[in-house]
């Protein structure tokens, strides 16, 4: 009944939650994927070092593991990193390549982007979504100020009152660098040109940059802005342009980042916990700037610019709020948690890659598993008869359970089933059969001692379960070590091997043993011709007869003596 309830719950989740697709996600080798090439960009246009590329590769691989995207590949190709993820979703691969240079900057001013539908300039807009505050504190939504309405002057931290600036004259955007330059020199020139306008300390230049910044164009500063200088930056949705002061906290001060759903505010949030110095600075800033905006910038774009509603005590968590989905909040938390890349990257167009092995290999693997299962069942039926029927039923129920779990893992943590994972499942079939053999042989050992089938079952189970648990513990430890130390598809093999090991214990304890126990109490199933244990009972009778003969012979000799 417990096992049936578990299966019912799992399949209810399969058919009534998520995308409701009843099939597992397949890996790159079986279904293909999406490839995005990230080209490294250094501020001075120099060639990136191999150490920096390797460090970036390690961080991106860690982000992949944090998202639970199984079967992804991150390789170094010259000065580029090539990310390949299963499926056709290129946004996930692009997100993994975020430089993730996070800074917290005070907001000096803001206006609607020239690219937004509303062309009305405003200043000092309240928070687009929420407020940084102690965990659980409410944060009201803000609204743009009416046209021409004065806005309160925002005081940066430390206090640096910007000088008033006249309204800028309409100008054109700076001309792009000459096409005669090399790619590296052109990138360096673009970064330098952007810093002249968007990181200028001249109020007139700042106002001009705000008026002319194109939020829909590629950002040459992406991850290369100087945190000690002011910054003109767009919001991530491209609707608002902000004038920001120098950074007060570097993202390196983040101790941890998690995503969660705030049920009170009905929105997804990213919760940050700062290290000691960052926590102290943030507490001082929030205490001195209540009612002012603070911008969280990621790779030179404003992720959130909430209003400070109250002082945040040192050591408390702070939330980044915005128009996040559950997946978006998780990706941002994962990006911030595992650190910034040592290089900034520009992403190429995503391209679809075909399966390296294809459906033919999938079919071959499934056929191999089916053949192995049939052979195991035939052996059990011939050797164990009735117990072999229980083995077949247990293996089928185990397969039903495994399938539902694979579907849900692919849906909720991004697990993908590749050919190595299928191999782990096939090996799991043999391991599960091993547990049945241990149990049944213990029962036969008890019956050889002269016990009936009914009395042999509980005694045999008491001896067998210790052996089953010990054997599965060793297999699970081996799978766990392999998963931790291995990379690539070997991790998929280790994962499915560990999963089937756990399910083996579940099936033996919740299905196989209860069924054998019920069979031992049945007159029909207890018949030697049905359960196949007649030969064992015959051995027990012969032993008993031999023992009796020996006992009688010894007694007779004693009497004669």
Coordinates of C-alpha atoms in Angstrom, one line a residue:
X1 CA 0.0 0.0 0.0
X2 CA 2.8 2.4 0.8
X3 CA 4.6 1.6 -2.4
X4 CA 1.4 2.0 -4.4
X5 CA 0.8 5.4 -2.7
X6 CA 4.4 6.5 -3.7
X7 CA 3.8 5.5 -7.3
X8 CA 0.4 7.2 -7.4
X9 CA 1.9 10.5 -6.1
X10 CA 4.8 10.4 -8.6
X11 CA 2.5 9.8 -11.6
X12 CA 0.1 12.5 -10.4
X13 CA 3.1 14.9 -10.4
X14 CA 4.1 13.6 -13.9
X15 CA 0.6 14.2 -15.5
X16 CA -0.7 17.1 -13.6
X17 CA 2.3 19.4 -12.9
X18 CA 4.9 21.3 -14.9
X19 CA 4.8 20.9 -18.7
X20 CA 3.0 17.5 -18.3
X21 CA 5.3 15.8 -20.8
X22 CA 5.5 12.1 -19.8
X23 CA 8.9 11.5 -21.3
X24 CA 12.4 12.0 -19.7
X25 CA 14.7 14.6 -21.1
X26 CA 17.4 13.2 -23.3
X27 CA 21.1 14.3 -23.4
X28 CA 23.1 15.8 -26.1
X29 CA 24.3 12.4 -27.4
X30 CA 20.7 11.3 -28.0
X31 CA 18.7 14.4 -28.9
X32 CA 21.2 17.1 -29.8
X33 CA 21.5 20.5 -28.2
X34 CA 22.3 24.2 -28.5
X35 CA 25.8 25.6 -28.8
X36 CA 26.8 29.1 -27.9
X37 CA 30.4 30.4 -28.4
X38 CA 31.6 33.0 -25.9
X39 CA 34.4 35.2 -27.1
X40 CA 36.6 36.7 -24.4
X41 CA 36.9 40.5 -24.2
X42 CA 39.6 42.2 -22.2
X43 CA 39.5 45.9 -21.4
X44 CA 42.9 46.6 -23.2
X45 CA 42.2 44.3 -26.1
X46 CA 45.0 41.9 -25.2
X47 CA 44.8 38.2 -25.6
X48 CA 43.3 36.4 -22.6
X49 CA 45.6 34.1 -20.7
X50 CA 44.9 30.3 -20.6
X51 CA 44.7 30.4 -16.8
X52 CA 41.9 33.0 -17.1
X53 CA 40.1 30.8 -19.6
X54 CA 40.5 27.7 -17.5
X55 CA 39.2 29.5 -14.5
X56 CA 36.2 30.8 -16.4
X57 CA 35.6 27.2 -17.7
X58 CA 35.6 25.9 -14.1
X59 CA 33.2 28.6 -12.9
X60 CA 30.7 28.0 -15.8
X61 CA 30.9 24.2 -15.2
X62 CA 30.1 24.9 -11.5
X63 CA 27.1 27.0 -12.5
X64 CA 25.9 24.2 -14.8
X65 CA 26.1 21.8 -11.9
X66 CA 24.3 24.3 -9.6
X67 CA 21.4 24.5 -12.1
X68 CA 21.3 20.7 -12.3
X69 CA 21.7 20.8 -16.1
X70 CA 23.1 17.3 -16.7
X71 CA 25.0 16.4 -19.8
X72 CA 26.2 19.9 -20.7
X73 CA 29.6 20.6 -22.1
X74 CA 32.0 23.5 -21.6
X75 CA 35.2 23.4 -23.6
X76 CA 38.0 25.8 -24.4
X77 CA 38.4 26.6 -28.1
X78 CA 41.3 28.9 -28.7
X79 CA 40.3 32.2 -27.0
X80 CA 36.7 31.1 -26.8
X81 CA 34.5 29.0 -24.5
X82 CA 32.0 26.8 -26.2
X83 CA 28.9 25.9 -24.1
X84 CA 26.6 23.1 -25.3
X85 CA 23.4 22.3 -23.4
X86 CA 20.8 19.7 -24.3
X87 CA 17.6 20.9 -26.1
X88 CA 16.9 24.0 -28.1
X89 CA 16.9 26.6 -25.3
X90 CA 19.8 29.0 -26.1
X91 CA 18.9 31.4 -23.3
X92 CA 20.2 29.0 -20.6
X93 CA 23.6 28.7 -22.3
X94 CA 23.9 32.5 -22.6
X95 CA 23.0 32.9 -19.0
X96 CA 25.8 30.6 -18.0
X97 CA 28.2 32.9 -19.7
X98 CA 27.3 36.0 -17.7
X99 CA 30.4 37.7 -16.3
X100 CA 28.5 38.2 -13.1
X101 CA 30.3 41.3 -12.0
X102 CA 27.8 42.5 -9.4
X103 CA 28.1 46.0 -7.8
X104 CA 25.7 47.9 -5.5
X105 CA 25.7 51.6 -6.5
X106 CA 23.6 54.5 -5.3
X107 CA 21.1 55.9 -7.8
X108 CA 21.7 59.6 -8.6
X109 CA 19.0 59.9 -11.2
X110 CA 17.0 58.0 -13.8
X111 CA 14.8 58.5 -16.9
X112 CA 12.7 56.5 -19.3
X113 CA 14.9 55.0 -22.0
X114 CA 14.5 56.5 -25.5
X115 CA 13.8 53.0 -26.7
X116 CA 10.8 52.5 -24.4
X117 CA 7.3 53.1 -25.6
X118 CA 6.8 55.9 -23.1
X119 CA 9.0 58.7 -24.3
X120 CA 8.4 60.9 -21.2
X121 CA 11.7 61.7 -19.3
X122 CA 11.4 61.4 -15.5
X123 CA 13.9 61.6 -12.7
X124 CA 14.3 59.6 -9.5
X125 CA 11.7 56.9 -10.3
X126 CA 10.9 54.7 -7.3
X127 CA 11.7 51.1 -7.2
X128 CA 10.6 49.1 -10.2
X129 CA 10.1 46.1 -8.0
X130 CA 10.5 45.8 -4.3
X131 CA 13.0 47.1 -1.8
X132 CA 16.2 45.8 -0.2
X133 CA 15.3 45.1 3.4
X134 CA 15.6 42.5 6.1
X135 CA 14.2 39.2 5.0
X136 CA 10.4 39.2 4.9
X137 CA 10.0 43.0 5.0
X138 CA 7.4 44.4 2.6
X139 CA 8.4 46.5 -0.4
X140 CA 5.9 48.6 -2.2
X141 CA 5.9 49.0 -6.0
X142 CA 6.9 52.4 -7.2
X143 CA 5.4 54.5 -10.0
X144 CA 7.1 57.0 -12.3
X145 CA 6.8 60.7 -11.4
X146 CA 4.5 62.8 -13.6
X147 CA 6.1 64.9 -16.3
X148 CA 8.0 67.9 -14.9
X149 CA 7.5 66.9 -11.3
X150 CA 10.5 67.6 -9.1
X151 CA 12.0 64.6 -7.4
X152 CA 13.9 64.4 -4.2
X153 CA 17.6 64.7 -4.5
X154 CA 19.2 61.2 -3.8
X155 CA 22.2 61.3 -1.5
X156 CA 24.8 58.7 -2.5
X157 CA 27.0 56.8 0.0
X158 CA 29.4 58.2 1.0
X159 CA 27.7 61.6 0.6
X160 CA 28.7 63.0 -2.8
X161 CA 26.2 65.6 -3.9
X162 CA 26.4 65.8 -7.7
X163 CA 26.5 69.2 -9.2
X164 CA 23.4 70.4 -11.0
X165 CA 23.6 70.1 -14.8
X166 CA 21.8 72.0 -17.6
X167 CA 19.5 70.1 -19.9
X168 CA 21.6 68.4 -22.6
X169 CA 21.4 69.4 -26.2
X170 CA 20.4 66.6 -28.5
X171 CA 23.4 64.9 -29.9
X172 CA 24.3 61.9 -31.8
X173 CA 25.9 58.7 -30.4
X174 CA 29.7 58.5 -30.7
X175 CA 30.9 57.1 -33.9
X176 CA 32.0 53.5 -33.8
X177 CA 35.7 52.7 -34.0
X178 CA 37.3 52.4 -37.4
X179 CA 36.8 49.1 -39.2
X180 CA 40.5 49.0 -40.0
X181 CA 41.4 47.9 -36.4
X182 CA 41.8 44.3 -35.4
X183 CA 39.0 42.6 -33.5
X184 CA 40.9 42.9 -30.2
X185 CA 41.8 46.6 -30.8
X186 CA 38.3 47.4 -31.9
X187 CA 36.9 45.9 -28.7
X188 CA 39.3 47.8 -26.6
X189 CA 38.4 51.0 -28.4
X190 CA 34.7 50.4 -27.9
X191 CA 35.2 49.9 -24.2
X192 CA 37.4 53.0 -23.9
X193 CA 34.9 55.1 -25.9
X194 CA 32.0 53.9 -23.7
X195 CA 33.9 54.7 -20.5
X196 CA 34.5 58.3 -21.7
X197 CA 30.8 59.0 -22.0
X198 CA 29.1 56.6 -19.6
X199 CA 31.6 56.8 -16.8
X200 CA 32.5 60.5 -17.0
X201 CA 32.5 62.6 -13.9
X202 CA 31.3 65.6 -15.9
X203 CA 27.5 66.2 -15.2
X204 CA 26.9 67.5 -18.7
X205 CA 28.5 64.4 -20.3
X206 CA 26.5 62.2 -17.9
X207 CA 23.2 63.8 -19.0
X208 CA 24.2 63.5 -22.6
X209 CA 25.0 59.8 -22.1
X210 CA 21.6 59.2 -20.5
X211 CA 19.8 60.9 -23.4
X212 CA 21.6 59.0 -26.1
X213 CA 22.2 55.5 -24.6
X214 CA 20.6 52.8 -26.7
X215 CA 19.4 50.1 -24.3
X216 CA 18.6 47.7 -27.2
X217 CA 22.2 47.7 -28.6
X218 CA 25.0 45.4 -27.5
X219 CA 26.8 46.8 -24.5
X220 CA 30.5 47.2 -25.0
X221 CA 31.0 47.8 -21.3
X222 CA 29.4 44.5 -20.3
X223 CA 31.4 43.5 -17.2
X224 CA 34.2 46.0 -17.9
X225 CA 32.9 49.1 -16.1
X226 CA 35.1 50.8 -13.5
X227 CA 33.5 50.5 -10.0
X228 CA 35.3 53.6 -8.7
X229 CA 33.6 55.8 -11.3
X230 CA 29.9 56.8 -11.9
X231 CA 28.0 54.8 -14.4
X232 CA 25.2 55.4 -16.9
X233 CA 23.4 52.0 -17.3
X234 CA 20.2 50.5 -18.6
X235 CA 17.8 48.3 -16.7
X236 CA 17.8 44.7 -17.8
X237 CA 14.4 45.2 -19.5
X238 CA 15.7 48.2 -21.4
X239 CA 12.9 50.6 -20.2
X240 CA 15.0 52.8 -17.8
X241 CA 18.3 54.6 -17.9
X242 CA 20.1 55.2 -14.6
X243 CA 22.8 57.5 -13.5
X244 CA 24.7 55.7 -10.7
X245 CA 27.3 56.7 -8.3
X246 CA 30.6 54.8 -7.6
X247 CA 30.2 51.3 -6.2
X248 CA 29.7 50.8 -2.4
X249 CA 29.8 47.0 -2.4
X250 CA 31.5 44.6 -4.7
X251 CA 29.9 41.3 -5.6
X252 CA 32.9 39.5 -4.1
X253 CA 31.5 40.4 -0.7
X254 CA 28.6 38.0 -1.3
X255 CA 28.8 35.0 1.0
X256 CA 25.8 33.2 -0.3
X257 CA 22.9 33.6 -2.7
X258 CA 19.6 31.7 -2.8
X259 CA 16.3 32.0 -4.7
X260 CA 12.9 31.6 -3.1
X261 CA 9.3 32.5 -3.6
X262 CA 8.0 35.2 -1.2
X263 CA 4.4 34.1 -0.5
X264 CA 3.6 37.4 1.2
X265 CA 4.5 39.5 -1.8
X266 CA 3.7 36.8 -4.3
X267 CA 7.0 37.1 -6.2
X268 CA 10.3 35.3 -6.7
X269 CA 13.3 36.8 -5.0
X270 CA 17.1 36.4 -4.7
X271 CA 18.3 36.5 -1.2
X272 CA 21.9 37.7 -0.6
X273 CA 24.1 37.2 2.5
X274 CA 27.2 39.4 2.6
X275 CA 30.5 38.8 4.2
X276 CA 31.6 40.8 7.3
X277 CA 32.8 43.9 5.5
X278 CA 30.0 44.0 3.0
X279 CA 27.4 43.5 5.6
X280 CA 28.7 46.4 7.7
X281 CA 28.8 48.7 4.7
X282 CA 25.3 47.7 3.6
X283 CA 24.0 48.4 7.1
X284 CA 25.6 51.8 7.2
X285 CA 24.3 52.6 3.7
X286 CA 20.7 51.6 4.4
X287 CA 20.6 53.5 7.7
X288 CA 21.8 56.7 5.9
X289 CA 19.7 56.5 2.7
X290 CA 16.2 55.5 3.8
X291 CA 13.8 56.5 1.0
X292 CA 16.6 56.6 -1.6
X293 CA 17.3 54.0 -4.4
X294 CA 20.2 51.6 -4.5
X295 CA 21.0 49.8 -7.8
X296 CA 22.1 46.2 -8.1
X297 CA 24.1 46.1 -11.3
X298 CA 25.1 42.8 -13.0
X299 CA 27.5 43.1 -15.9
X300 CA 26.9 46.8 -16.3
X301 CA 23.1 46.5 -16.3
X302 CA 20.7 47.3 -13.5
X303 CA 19.0 44.2 -12.3
X304 CA 17.0 46.0 -9.6
X305 CA 16.9 49.5 -8.3
X306 CA 14.7 49.3 -5.2
X307 CA 14.0 52.0 -2.6
X308 CA 15.5 51.5 0.9
X309 CA 12.6 51.2 3.2
X310 CA 14.6 50.8 6.4
X311 CA 17.9 50.1 7.9
X312 CA 19.2 46.5 7.4
X313 CA 21.1 45.2 10.5
X314 CA 24.5 43.9 9.9
X315 CA 24.5 40.2 9.2
X316 CA 20.9 40.1 7.9
X317 CA 20.0 38.8 4.4
X318 CA 19.0 41.2 1.7
X319 CA 16.7 40.5 -1.2
X320 CA 17.0 41.4 -4.9
X321 CA 13.5 41.8 -6.3
X322 CA 12.3 42.2 -9.8
X323 CA 10.2 40.6 -12.5
X324 CA 11.7 37.2 -11.9
X325 CA 10.4 33.8 -12.9
X326 CA 11.3 30.9 -10.7
X327 CA 14.0 29.8 -13.3
X328 CA 15.3 33.3 -13.7
X329 CA 15.7 33.8 -9.9
X330 CA 17.5 30.5 -9.6
X331 CA 19.8 31.3 -12.5
X332 CA 20.7 34.7 -11.0
X333 CA 21.3 33.2 -7.5
X334 CA 23.4 30.5 -9.0
X335 CA 25.5 33.0 -11.1
X336 CA 26.1 35.2 -8.0
X337 CA 26.8 32.3 -5.7
X338 CA 29.6 30.7 -7.7
X339 CA 31.5 33.9 -8.4
X340 CA 32.4 36.2 -11.2
X341 CA 34.3 35.2 -14.3
X342 CA 37.8 36.5 -14.7
X343 CA 36.9 37.7 -18.2
X344 CA 34.0 39.3 -19.9
X345 CA 32.5 37.5 -22.9
X346 CA 30.4 38.4 -25.9
X347 CA 28.1 35.6 -27.1
X348 CA 27.7 34.5 -30.7
X349 CA 24.5 33.4 -32.2
X350 CA 23.2 30.1 -30.9
X351 CA 23.4 27.1 -33.2
X352 CA 21.7 23.8 -33.1
X353 CA 23.9 20.7 -32.9
X354 CA 22.8 17.2 -33.9
X355 CA 22.9 14.2 -31.7
X356 CA 26.3 12.6 -31.5
X357 CA 24.9 9.1 -31.2
X358 CA 21.2 9.5 -32.1
X359 CA 18.1 7.5 -31.6
X360 CA 19.6 4.4 -33.0
X361 CA 22.0 4.2 -30.0
X362 CA 19.1 4.9 -27.7
X363 CA 17.1 2.0 -29.2
X364 CA 20.1 -0.3 -29.0
X365 CA 20.5 0.6 -25.3
X366 CA 16.9 0.0 -24.6
X367 CA 16.9 -3.3 -26.5
X368 CA 20.0 -4.4 -24.5
X369 CA 18.2 -3.6 -21.3
X370 CA 15.1 -5.4 -22.4
X371 CA 17.1 -8.5 -23.4
X372 CA 18.9 -8.5 -20.0
X373 CA 15.6 -8.1 -18.2
X374 CA 14.0 -11.0 -20.0
X375 CA 17.0 -13.3 -19.4
X376 CA 16.9 -12.5 -15.7
X377 CA 13.2 -13.2 -15.5
X378 CA 13.5 -16.5 -17.4
X379 CA 16.3 -17.6 -15.0
X380 CA 14.2 -16.7 -12.0
X381 CA 11.1 -18.4 -13.3
X382 CA 13.0 -21.6 -14.1
X383 CA 15.0 -21.7 -10.8
X384 CA 12.6 -20.1 -8.3
X385 CA 9.2 -20.7 -9.9
X386 CA 6.7 -18.9 -7.7
X387 CA 9.4 -16.7 -6.2
X388 CA 10.5 -15.9 -9.8
X389 CA 7.0 -14.6 -10.5
X390 CA 7.4 -12.2 -7.5
X391 CA 10.8 -11.2 -8.8
X392 CA 9.3 -10.3 -12.2
X393 CA 6.6 -8.3 -10.5
X394 CA 9.1 -6.5 -8.3
X395 CA 11.3 -5.6 -11.3
X396 CA 8.4 -4.3 -13.3
X397 CA 7.2 -2.1 -10.4
X398 CA 10.8 -0.9 -10.0
X399 CA 10.9 0.1 -13.6
X400 CA 7.6 2.0 -13.3
X401 CA 9.0 3.9 -10.3
X402 CA 12.3 4.7 -12.1
X403 CA 10.6 6.1 -15.2
X404 CA 8.4 8.5 -13.2
X405 CA 11.4 9.7 -11.2
X406 CA 13.5 10.3 -14.4
X407 CA 10.6 12.4 -15.9
X408 CA 10.3 14.5 -12.7
X409 CA 14.1 15.0 -12.4
X410 CA 14.3 16.2 -16.0
X411 CA 11.4 18.6 -15.3
X412 CA 12.5 20.1 -12.0
X413 CA 16.3 19.9 -11.9
X414 CA 17.2 19.6 -15.6
X415 CA 18.5 16.1 -15.4
X416 CA 19.0 14.6 -18.9
X417 CA 19.2 10.9 -19.7
X418 CA 22.2 10.0 -21.9
X419 CA 23.5 6.6 -23.0
X420 CA 25.8 6.4 -20.0
X421 CA 22.8 6.9 -17.7
X422 CA 21.0 4.1 -19.5
X423 CA 23.9 1.8 -18.9
X424 CA 23.6 2.7 -15.1
X425 CA 20.0 1.7 -15.2
X426 CA 20.7 -1.6 -16.9
X427 CA 23.3 -2.4 -14.3
X428 CA 20.7 -1.5 -11.7
X429 CA 18.5 -4.3 -13.0
X430 CA 21.2 -6.9 -12.1
X431 CA 21.8 -5.3 -8.7
X432 CA 18.1 -5.5 -7.9
X433 CA 18.0 -9.2 -9.0
X434 CA 21.0 -9.8 -6.7
X435 CA 18.9 -8.7 -3.7
X436 CA 16.2 -11.1 -4.6
X437 CA 18.7 -14.0 -4.9
X438 CA 20.2 -13.2 -1.5
X439 CA 16.7 -13.2 0.1
X440 CA 15.5 -16.4 -1.6
X441 CA 18.7 -18.3 -0.8
X442 CA 18.4 -17.4 2.9
X443 CA 14.9 -18.8 2.8
X444 CA 16.2 -22.0 1.3
X445 CA 19.0 -22.2 3.9
X446 CA 16.3 -22.1 6.6
X447 CA 14.2 -24.8 4.9
X448 CA 17.3 -27.0 4.6
X449 CA 17.5 -26.9 8.4
X450 CA 14.0 -28.5 8.5
X451 CA 11.8 -25.5 8.8
X452 CA 8.6 -25.0 6.9
X453 CA 8.2 -22.4 4.2
X454 CA 6.0 -20.3 6.6
X455 CA 8.6 -20.3 9.4
X456 CA 11.6 -20.0 7.1
X457 CA 10.4 -16.6 5.6
X458 CA 10.7 -14.4 8.6
X459 CA 14.0 -16.0 9.7
X460 CA 15.4 -15.8 6.2
X461 CA 14.4 -12.1 5.9
X462 CA 16.1 -11.2 9.2
X463 CA 19.4 -12.7 7.9
X464 CA 19.0 -11.4 4.3
X465 CA 18.1 -7.8 4.9
X466 CA 21.5 -7.1 6.6
X467 CA 23.3 -8.5 3.6
X468 CA 21.1 -6.5 1.2
X469 CA 21.6 -3.3 3.1
X470 CA 25.4 -3.8 3.3
X471 CA 25.7 -4.7 -0.4
X472 CA 23.7 -1.7 -1.5
X473 CA 25.6 0.6 0.8
X474 CA 28.8 -0.3 -0.8
X475 CA 27.3 0.2 -4.3
X476 CA 25.9 3.6 -3.3
X477 CA 29.2 4.8 -1.9
X478 CA 31.0 3.8 -5.1
X479 CA 28.4 5.6 -7.2
X480 CA 28.6 8.8 -4.9
X481 CA 32.4 8.9 -5.1
X482 CA 32.3 8.4 -8.9
X483 CA 29.7 11.2 -9.2
X484 CA 31.8 13.6 -7.2
X485 CA 35.1 12.9 -8.9
X486 CA 34.0 12.3 -12.5
X487 CA 33.0 14.7 -15.2
X488 CA 30.8 14.6 -18.3
X489 CA 28.7 11.6 -19.1
X490 CA 30.4 9.5 -16.4
X491 CA 28.4 11.6 -13.8
X492 CA 25.2 10.5 -15.6
X493 CA 26.2 6.9 -15.2
X494 CA 27.0 7.3 -11.5
X495 CA 23.8 9.2 -10.9
X496 CA 21.5 6.6 -12.3
X497 CA 23.5 3.8 -10.6
X498 CA 23.0 5.5 -7.3
X499 CA 19.4 6.1 -8.0
X500 CA 18.7 2.4 -8.8
X501 CA 20.6 1.4 -5.7
X502 CA 18.3 3.4 -3.5
X503 CA 15.2 2.1 -5.3
X504 CA 16.4 -1.5 -5.0
X505 CA 16.2 -1.1 -1.2
X506 CA 12.8 0.5 -1.5
X507 CA 11.4 -2.3 -3.7
X508 CA 12.8 -5.1 -1.7
X509 CA 11.5 -3.7 1.6
X510 CA 8.1 -2.4 0.4
X511 CA 7.2 -4.9 -2.4
X512 CA 9.2 -8.2 -2.5
X513 CA 9.3 -9.1 1.2
X514 CA 5.6 -8.3 1.9
X515 CA 4.6 -10.4 -1.2
X516 CA 6.8 -13.4 -0.1
X517 CA 5.4 -13.0 3.5
X518 CA 1.8 -13.2 2.1
X519 CA 2.7 -16.1 -0.1
X520 CA 4.1 -18.0 2.9
X521 CA 0.7 -17.8 4.6
X522 CA -1.2 -19.1 1.6
X523 CA -1.9 -22.9 1.3
X524 CA -1.7 -22.7 -2.5
X525 CA 1.6 -20.9 -2.7
X526 CA 3.1 -23.1 0.1
X527 CA 2.7 -26.2 -2.0
X528 CA 6.2 -27.5 -3.1
X529 CA 4.9 -28.0 -6.7
X530 CA 4.0 -24.3 -6.9
X531 CA 6.8 -22.5 -5.1
X532 CA 9.5 -24.8 -6.4
X533 CA 10.9 -25.5 -3.0
X534 CA 10.1 -29.2 -3.0
X535 CA 13.8 -30.2 -3.7
X536 CA 14.9 -28.2 -0.7
X537 CA 12.2 -29.8 1.5
X538 CA 13.4 -33.2 0.2
X539 CA 17.0 -32.4 1.2
X540 CA 15.7 -31.4 4.6
X541 CA 13.8 -34.7 5.0
X542 CA 16.9 -36.7 3.9
X543 CA 19.0 -34.8 6.4
X544 CA 16.4 -35.5 9.1
X545 CA 16.3 -39.2 8.2
X546 CA 20.0 -39.5 8.2
X547 CA 20.3 -37.7 11.5
X548 CA 17.7 -40.0 12.9
X549 CA 19.5 -43.1 11.7
X550 CA 22.7 -41.9 13.2
X551 CA 21.0 -41.2 16.4
X552 CA 19.3 -44.6 16.5
X553 CA 22.6 -46.4 15.6
X554 CA 24.4 -44.6 18.4
X555 CA 21.7 -45.5 20.8
X556 CA 21.8 -49.1 19.8
X557 CA 25.6 -49.2 20.3
X558 CA 25.2 -47.7 23.7
X559 CA 22.7 -50.3 24.8
X560 CA 25.0 -53.1 23.6
X561 CA 27.8 -51.6 25.5

